[in-house]
Coordinates of C-alpha atoms and ligand atoms in Angstrom, one line a residue:
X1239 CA 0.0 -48.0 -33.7
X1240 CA -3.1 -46.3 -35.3
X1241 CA -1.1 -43.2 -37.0
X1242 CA -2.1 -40.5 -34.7
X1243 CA -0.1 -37.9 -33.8
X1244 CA -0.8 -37.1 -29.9
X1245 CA -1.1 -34.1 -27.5
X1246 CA -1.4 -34.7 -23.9
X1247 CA -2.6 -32.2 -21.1
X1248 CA -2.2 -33.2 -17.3
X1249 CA -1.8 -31.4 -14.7
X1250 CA -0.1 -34.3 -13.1
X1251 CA -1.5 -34.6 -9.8
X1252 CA -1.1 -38.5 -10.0
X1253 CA 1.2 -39.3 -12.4
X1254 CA 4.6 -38.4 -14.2
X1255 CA 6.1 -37.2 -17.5
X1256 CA 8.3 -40.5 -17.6
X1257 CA 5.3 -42.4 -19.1
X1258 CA 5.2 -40.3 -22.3
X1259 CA 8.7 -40.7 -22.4
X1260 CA 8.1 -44.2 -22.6
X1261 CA 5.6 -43.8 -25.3
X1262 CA 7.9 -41.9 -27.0
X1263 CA 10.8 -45.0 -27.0
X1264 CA 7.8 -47.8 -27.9
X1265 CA 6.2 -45.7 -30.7
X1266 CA 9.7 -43.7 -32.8
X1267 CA 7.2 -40.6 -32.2
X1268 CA 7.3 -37.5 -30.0
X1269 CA 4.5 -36.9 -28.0
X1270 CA 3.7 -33.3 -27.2
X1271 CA 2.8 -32.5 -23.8
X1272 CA 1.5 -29.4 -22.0
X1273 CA 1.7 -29.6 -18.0
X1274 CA -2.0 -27.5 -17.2
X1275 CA -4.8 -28.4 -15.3
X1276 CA -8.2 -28.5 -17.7
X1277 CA -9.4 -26.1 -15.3
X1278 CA -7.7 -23.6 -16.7
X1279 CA -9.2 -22.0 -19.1
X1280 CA -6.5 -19.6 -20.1
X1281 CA -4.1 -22.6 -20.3
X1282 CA -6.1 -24.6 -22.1
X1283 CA -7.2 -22.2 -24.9
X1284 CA -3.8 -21.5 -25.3
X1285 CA -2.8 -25.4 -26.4
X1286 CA -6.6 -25.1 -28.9
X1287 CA -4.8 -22.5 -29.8
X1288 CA -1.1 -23.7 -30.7
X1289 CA -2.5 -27.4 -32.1
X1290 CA -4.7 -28.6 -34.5
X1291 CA -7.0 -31.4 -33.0
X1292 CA -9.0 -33.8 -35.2
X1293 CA -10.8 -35.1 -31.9
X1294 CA -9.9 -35.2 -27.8
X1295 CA -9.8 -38.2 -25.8
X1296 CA -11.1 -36.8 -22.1
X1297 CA -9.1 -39.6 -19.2
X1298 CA -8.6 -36.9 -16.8
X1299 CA -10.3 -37.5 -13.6
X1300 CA -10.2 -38.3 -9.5
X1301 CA -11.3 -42.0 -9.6
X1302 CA -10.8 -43.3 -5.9
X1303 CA -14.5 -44.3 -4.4
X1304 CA -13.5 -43.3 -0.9
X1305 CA -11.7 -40.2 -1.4
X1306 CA -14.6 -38.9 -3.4
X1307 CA -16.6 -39.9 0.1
X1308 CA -14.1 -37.8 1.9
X1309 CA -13.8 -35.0 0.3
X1310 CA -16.8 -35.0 -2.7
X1311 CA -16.4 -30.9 -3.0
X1312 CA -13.0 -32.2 -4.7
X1313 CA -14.1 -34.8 -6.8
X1314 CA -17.2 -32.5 -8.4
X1315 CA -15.0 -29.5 -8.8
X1316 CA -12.0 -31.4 -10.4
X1317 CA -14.5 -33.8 -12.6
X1318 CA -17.5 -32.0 -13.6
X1319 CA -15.2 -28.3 -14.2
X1320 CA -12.4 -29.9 -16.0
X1321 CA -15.5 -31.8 -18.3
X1322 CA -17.1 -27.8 -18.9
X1323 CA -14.1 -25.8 -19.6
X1324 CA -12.8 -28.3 -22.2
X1325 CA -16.4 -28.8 -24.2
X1326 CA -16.3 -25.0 -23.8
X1327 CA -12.8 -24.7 -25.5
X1328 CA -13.3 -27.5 -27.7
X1329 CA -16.6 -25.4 -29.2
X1330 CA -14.7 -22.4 -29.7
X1331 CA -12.1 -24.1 -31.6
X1332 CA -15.2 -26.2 -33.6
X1333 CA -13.5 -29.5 -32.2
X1334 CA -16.4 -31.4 -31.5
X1335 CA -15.6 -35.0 -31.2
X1336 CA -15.2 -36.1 -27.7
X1337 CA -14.5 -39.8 -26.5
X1338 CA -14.7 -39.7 -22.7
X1339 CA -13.6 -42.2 -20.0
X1340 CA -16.7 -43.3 -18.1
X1341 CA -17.0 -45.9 -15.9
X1342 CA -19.1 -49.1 -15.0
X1343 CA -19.7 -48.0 -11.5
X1344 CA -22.7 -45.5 -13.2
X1345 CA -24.7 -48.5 -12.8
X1346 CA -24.6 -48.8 -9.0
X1347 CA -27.0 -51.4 -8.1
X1348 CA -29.1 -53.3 -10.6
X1349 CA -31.4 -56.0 -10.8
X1350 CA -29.2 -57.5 -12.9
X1351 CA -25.4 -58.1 -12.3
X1352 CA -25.2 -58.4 -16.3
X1353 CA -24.9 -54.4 -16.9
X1354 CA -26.6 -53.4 -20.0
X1355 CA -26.3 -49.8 -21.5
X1356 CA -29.9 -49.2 -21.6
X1357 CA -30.0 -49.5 -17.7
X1358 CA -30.7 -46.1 -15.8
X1359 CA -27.9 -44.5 -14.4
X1360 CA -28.0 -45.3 -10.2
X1361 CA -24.4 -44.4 -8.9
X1362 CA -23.9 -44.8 -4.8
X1363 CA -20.9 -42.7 -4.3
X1364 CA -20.0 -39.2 -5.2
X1365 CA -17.2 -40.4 -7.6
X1366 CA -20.0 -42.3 -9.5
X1367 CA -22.3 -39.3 -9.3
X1368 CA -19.2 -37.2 -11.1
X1369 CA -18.8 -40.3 -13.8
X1370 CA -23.4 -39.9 -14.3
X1371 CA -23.5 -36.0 -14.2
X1372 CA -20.6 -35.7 -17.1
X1373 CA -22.7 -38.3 -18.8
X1374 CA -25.8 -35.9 -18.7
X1375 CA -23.8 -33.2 -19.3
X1376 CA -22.9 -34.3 -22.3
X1377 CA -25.8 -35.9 -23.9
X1378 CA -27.6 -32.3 -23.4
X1379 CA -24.6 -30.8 -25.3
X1380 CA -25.3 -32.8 -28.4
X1381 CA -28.4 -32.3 -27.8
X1382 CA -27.9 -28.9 -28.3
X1383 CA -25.7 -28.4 -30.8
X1384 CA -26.3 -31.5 -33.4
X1385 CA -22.6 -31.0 -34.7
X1386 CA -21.2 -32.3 -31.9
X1387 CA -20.4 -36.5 -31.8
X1388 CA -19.7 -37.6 -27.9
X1389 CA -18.8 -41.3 -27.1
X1390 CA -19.0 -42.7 -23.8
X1391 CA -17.1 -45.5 -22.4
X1392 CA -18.2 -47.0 -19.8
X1393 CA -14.9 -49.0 -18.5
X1394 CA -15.2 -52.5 -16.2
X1395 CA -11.5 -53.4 -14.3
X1396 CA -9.0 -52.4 -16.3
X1397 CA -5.8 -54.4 -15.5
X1398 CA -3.0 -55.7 -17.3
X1399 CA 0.2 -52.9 -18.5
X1400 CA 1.5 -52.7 -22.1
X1401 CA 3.2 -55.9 -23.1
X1402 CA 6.4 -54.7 -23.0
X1403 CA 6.6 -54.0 -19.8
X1404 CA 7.1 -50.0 -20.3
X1405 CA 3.7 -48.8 -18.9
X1406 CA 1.8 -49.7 -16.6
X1407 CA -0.3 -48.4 -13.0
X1408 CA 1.8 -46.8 -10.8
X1409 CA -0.7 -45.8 -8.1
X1410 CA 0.3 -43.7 -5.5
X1411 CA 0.8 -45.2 -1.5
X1412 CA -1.4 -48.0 -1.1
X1413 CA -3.4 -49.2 -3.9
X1414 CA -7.4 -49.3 -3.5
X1415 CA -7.6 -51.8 -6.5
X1416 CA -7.2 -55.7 -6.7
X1417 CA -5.1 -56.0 -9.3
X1418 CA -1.9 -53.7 -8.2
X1419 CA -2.3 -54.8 -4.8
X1420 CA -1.7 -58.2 -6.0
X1421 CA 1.3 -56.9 -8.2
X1422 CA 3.0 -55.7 -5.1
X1423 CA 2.7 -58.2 -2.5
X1424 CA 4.0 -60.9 -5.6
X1425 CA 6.9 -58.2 -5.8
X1426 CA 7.8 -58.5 -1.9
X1427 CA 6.3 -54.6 -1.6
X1428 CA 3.6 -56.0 0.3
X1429 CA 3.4 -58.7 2.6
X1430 CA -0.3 -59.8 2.0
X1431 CA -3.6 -59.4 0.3
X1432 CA -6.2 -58.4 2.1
X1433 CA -9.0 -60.4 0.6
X1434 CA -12.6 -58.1 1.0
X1435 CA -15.2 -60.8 2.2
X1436 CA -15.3 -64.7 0.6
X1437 CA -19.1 -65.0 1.9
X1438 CA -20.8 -63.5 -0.8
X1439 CA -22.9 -65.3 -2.9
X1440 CA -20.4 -66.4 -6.1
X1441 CA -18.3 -69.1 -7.1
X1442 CA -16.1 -69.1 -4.3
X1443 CA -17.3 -66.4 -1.8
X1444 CA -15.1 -63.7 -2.8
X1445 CA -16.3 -60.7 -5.2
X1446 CA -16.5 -60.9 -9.2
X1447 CA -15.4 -58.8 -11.4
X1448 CA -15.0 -58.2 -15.0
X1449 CA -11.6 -57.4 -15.4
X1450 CA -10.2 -56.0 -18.9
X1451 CA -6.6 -55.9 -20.3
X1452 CA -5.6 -51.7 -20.9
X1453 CA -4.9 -52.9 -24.6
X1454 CA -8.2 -54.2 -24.9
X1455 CA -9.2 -50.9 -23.1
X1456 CA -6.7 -48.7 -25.5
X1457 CA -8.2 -50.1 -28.6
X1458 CA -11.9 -49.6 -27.9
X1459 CA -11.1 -46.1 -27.9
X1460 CA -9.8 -46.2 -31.1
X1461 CA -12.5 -48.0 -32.3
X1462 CA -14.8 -45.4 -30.7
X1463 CA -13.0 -42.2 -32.4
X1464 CA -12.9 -44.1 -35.9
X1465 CA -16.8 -45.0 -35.8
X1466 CA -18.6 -42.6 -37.7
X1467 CA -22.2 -42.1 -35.3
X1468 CA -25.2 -39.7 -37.1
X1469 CA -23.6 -36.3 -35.9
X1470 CA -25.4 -35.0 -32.5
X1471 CA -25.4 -38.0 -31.4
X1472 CA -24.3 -39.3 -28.1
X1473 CA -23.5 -42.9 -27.5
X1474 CA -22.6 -45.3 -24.5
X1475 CA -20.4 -48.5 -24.4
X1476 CA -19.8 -51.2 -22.0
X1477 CA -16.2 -52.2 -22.2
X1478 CA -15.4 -55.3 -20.6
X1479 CA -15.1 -58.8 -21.8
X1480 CA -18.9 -60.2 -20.9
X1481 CA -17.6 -62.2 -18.0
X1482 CA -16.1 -62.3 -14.4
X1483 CA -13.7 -63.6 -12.6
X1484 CA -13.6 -63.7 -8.9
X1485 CA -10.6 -62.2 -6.6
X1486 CA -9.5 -65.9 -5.9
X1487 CA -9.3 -66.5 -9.6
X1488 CA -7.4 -63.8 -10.1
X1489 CA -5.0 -64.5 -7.6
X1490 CA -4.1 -68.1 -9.2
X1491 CA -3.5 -66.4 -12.3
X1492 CA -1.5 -64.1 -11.1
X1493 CA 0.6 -66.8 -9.2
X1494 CA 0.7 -69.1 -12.6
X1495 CA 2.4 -65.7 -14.3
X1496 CA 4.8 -64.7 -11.8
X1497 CA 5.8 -67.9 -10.0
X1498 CA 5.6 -66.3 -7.5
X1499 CA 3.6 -66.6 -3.9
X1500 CA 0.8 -64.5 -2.9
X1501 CA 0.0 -64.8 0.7
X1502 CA -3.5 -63.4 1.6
X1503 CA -5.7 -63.0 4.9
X1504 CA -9.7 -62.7 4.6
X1505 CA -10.8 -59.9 6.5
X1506 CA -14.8 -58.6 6.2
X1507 CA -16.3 -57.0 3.5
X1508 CA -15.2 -53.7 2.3
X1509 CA -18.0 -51.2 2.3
X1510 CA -20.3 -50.5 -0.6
X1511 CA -18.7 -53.5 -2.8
X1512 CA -21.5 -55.4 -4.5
X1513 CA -21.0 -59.3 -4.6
X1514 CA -21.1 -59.8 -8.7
X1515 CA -21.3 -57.5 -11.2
X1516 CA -20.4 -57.7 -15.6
X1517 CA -20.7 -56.0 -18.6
X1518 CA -23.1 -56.6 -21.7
X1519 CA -20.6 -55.9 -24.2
X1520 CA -22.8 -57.0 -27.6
X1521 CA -23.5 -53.8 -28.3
X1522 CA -19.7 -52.1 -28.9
X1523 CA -19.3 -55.8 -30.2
X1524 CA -21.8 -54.8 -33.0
X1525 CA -21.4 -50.9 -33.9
X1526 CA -17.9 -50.2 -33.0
X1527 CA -16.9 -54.3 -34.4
X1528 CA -14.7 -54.1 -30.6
X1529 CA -14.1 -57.2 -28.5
X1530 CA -11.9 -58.2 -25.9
X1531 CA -8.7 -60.6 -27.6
X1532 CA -6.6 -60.5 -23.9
X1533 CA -7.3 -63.1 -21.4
X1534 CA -6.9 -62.8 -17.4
X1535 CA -3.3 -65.0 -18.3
X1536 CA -2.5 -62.5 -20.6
X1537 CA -3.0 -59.4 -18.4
X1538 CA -1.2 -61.0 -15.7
X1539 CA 1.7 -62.1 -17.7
X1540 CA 2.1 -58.3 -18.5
X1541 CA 1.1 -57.0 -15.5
X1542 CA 4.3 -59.4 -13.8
X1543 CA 6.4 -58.1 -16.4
X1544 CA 5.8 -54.3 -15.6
X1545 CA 5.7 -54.8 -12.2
X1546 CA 9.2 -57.0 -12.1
X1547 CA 10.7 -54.4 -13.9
X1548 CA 9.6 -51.7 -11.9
X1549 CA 9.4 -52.7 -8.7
X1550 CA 9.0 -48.7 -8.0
X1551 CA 7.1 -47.7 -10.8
X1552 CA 8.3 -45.0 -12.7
X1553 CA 10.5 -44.5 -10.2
X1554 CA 12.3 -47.4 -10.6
Ligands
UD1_2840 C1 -13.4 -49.9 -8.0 C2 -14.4 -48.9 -7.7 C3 -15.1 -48.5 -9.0 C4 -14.1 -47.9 -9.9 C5 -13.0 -49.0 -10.2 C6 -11.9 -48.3 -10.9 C7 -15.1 -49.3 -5.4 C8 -16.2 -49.7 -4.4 N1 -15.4 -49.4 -6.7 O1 -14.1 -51.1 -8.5 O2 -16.1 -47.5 -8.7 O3 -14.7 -47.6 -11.2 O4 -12.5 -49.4 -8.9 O5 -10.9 -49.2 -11.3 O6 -14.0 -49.0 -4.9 N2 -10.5 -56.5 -3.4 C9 -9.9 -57.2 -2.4 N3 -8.8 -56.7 -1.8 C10 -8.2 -55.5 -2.2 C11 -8.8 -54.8 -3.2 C12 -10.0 -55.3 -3.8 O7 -10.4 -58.3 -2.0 O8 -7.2 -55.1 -1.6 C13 -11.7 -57.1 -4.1 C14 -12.9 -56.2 -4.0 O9 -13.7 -56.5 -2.8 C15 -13.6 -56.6 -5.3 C16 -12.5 -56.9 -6.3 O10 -11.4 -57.2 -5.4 O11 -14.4 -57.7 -5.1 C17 -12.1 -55.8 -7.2 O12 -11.9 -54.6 -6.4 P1 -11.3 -53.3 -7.1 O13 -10.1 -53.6 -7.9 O14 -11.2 -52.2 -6.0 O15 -12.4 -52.8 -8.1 P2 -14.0 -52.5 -7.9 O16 -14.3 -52.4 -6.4 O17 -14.7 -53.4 -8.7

């Protein structure tokens, strides 16, 4: 616990108010929420208006790569709106410290697969495009206004759940991500994994990643709002652990952690998956004094434990 007292707005359009209850049993603390979409601008002057913030942490986002293919109109309106109506709030009330999630897919496709934050931006999807636009979006703003201090984070694969087994994903219908997948065939939810190509060119054939525990992830945002930047600045950081693991890998370690099977079947290559991609993390290493502590063993111990108790999620 960092001693924060915490609001939360969500419109709730993929998850639940049990979590916060959750939070609310782990941490002794209450945790005000307000049920609006940041679109609203009514709505969400009215909670600037009723708290005081010290700083917002901005999470709230569509983040599945082929809906934002699908319906993109969607993604930009719900990413880049939400993004404008909250700096515009947040100015009005002279909040100006703004931690937001970003994401490693802003890279898209490098020369390297080591990404490093000094790389230009080269998305391939619309949901990446949302992730890059916010990005210039907010470096103009403190650009224009020196008071403001914006942090991005650039997130790799978060997996894992809180180590009590209280919180964790709870994605809805079918998951698009590895790690939940394998959660719910080891749970019996699922008969198999569909494994996405093992011909690429990697240690075993089958796509690397690097994949980050959510308590790793938590804390790096803490570290973020309790660095002190030059105000009107606007920073980036890679957070992920430096290196990958591929989606064979993973599955052992999941099997070690749950003792349980996890049947799979290879099928092709999904599209628009690159074979190898990790972060450079040296540099939120150095200025926000942020590493990784969790291993893949630990994030799959948790993520058994969540999952095992939950076998419905928060619905369980
Ligand atoms: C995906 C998104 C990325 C987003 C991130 C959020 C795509 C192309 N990219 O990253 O933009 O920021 O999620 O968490 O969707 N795999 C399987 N079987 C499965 C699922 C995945 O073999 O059922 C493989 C994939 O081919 C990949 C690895 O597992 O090699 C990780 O996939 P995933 O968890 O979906 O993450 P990313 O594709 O890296």
């Amino acid at each position: 616990m960092s001693g924060y007292s915490v609001v939360v707005a969500d419109n709730l359009c993929n998850s639940s108010v049990e979590p916060l209850r959750r939070i609310e049993k782990l941490t002794g603390q209450p945790v005000t929420f307000y049920n609006i979409d940041l679109r609203d601008e009514p709505a969400l002057e009215n909670v600037f208006a009723q708290e005081n913030f010290d700083g917002v942490i901005h999470f709230a986002g569509l983040k599945a790569v082929g809906d934002s293919v699908t319906n993109p109109l969607g993604y930009y309106d719900n990413n880049l709106l939400s993004t404008i109506v909250l700096c515009r709030v947040m100015a009005r009330h002279n909040v100006k410290q703004l931690v937001f999630s970003s994401s490693a897919t802003v890279y898209g496709i490098q020369a390297s697969p080591k990404y490093v934050e000094t790389m230009a931006m080269a998305p391939v999807n619309p949901y990446g495009h949302t992730k890059a636009m916010i990005e210039q979006i907010l470096a103009d703003l403190c650009m224009s206004d020196p008071t403001w201090r914006i942090t991005a984070l650039r997130y790799f694969n978060p997996i894992g759940a809180h180590p009590s087994g209280l919180i964790g994903e709870d994605p809805n219908g079918i998951p698009n991500n590895l790690f939940p997948f394998v959660m719910q065939v080891a749970v019996g939810k699922r008969p198999e994994l569909i494994v996405f190509g093992n011909d690429y060119d990697t240690v075993d054939g089958t796509g690397v990643r690097d994949y980050i525990h959510v308590v790793d992830l938590a804390l790096g945002h803490i570290a973020a709002l309790e660095h002190d930047p030059e105000p009107g600045s606007y920073a980036t950081y890679n957070l992920g652990s430096g290196s990958g693991s591929s989606v064979f890998e993973v599955v052992d370690a999941f099997k070690t952690a749950s003792g349980r099977d996890i049947p799979y079947k290879v099928a092709p290559r999904r599209s628009g998956d690159l074979a190898i991609y990790y972060a450079d993390p040296s540099k939120a290493n150095r200025l926000l004094n942020w590493k990784t502590a969790k291993t893949l063993a630990d994030a799959c111990a948790d993520g058994w434990k969540w999952q095992s108790q939950n076998p419905n999620g928060y619905a369980s």
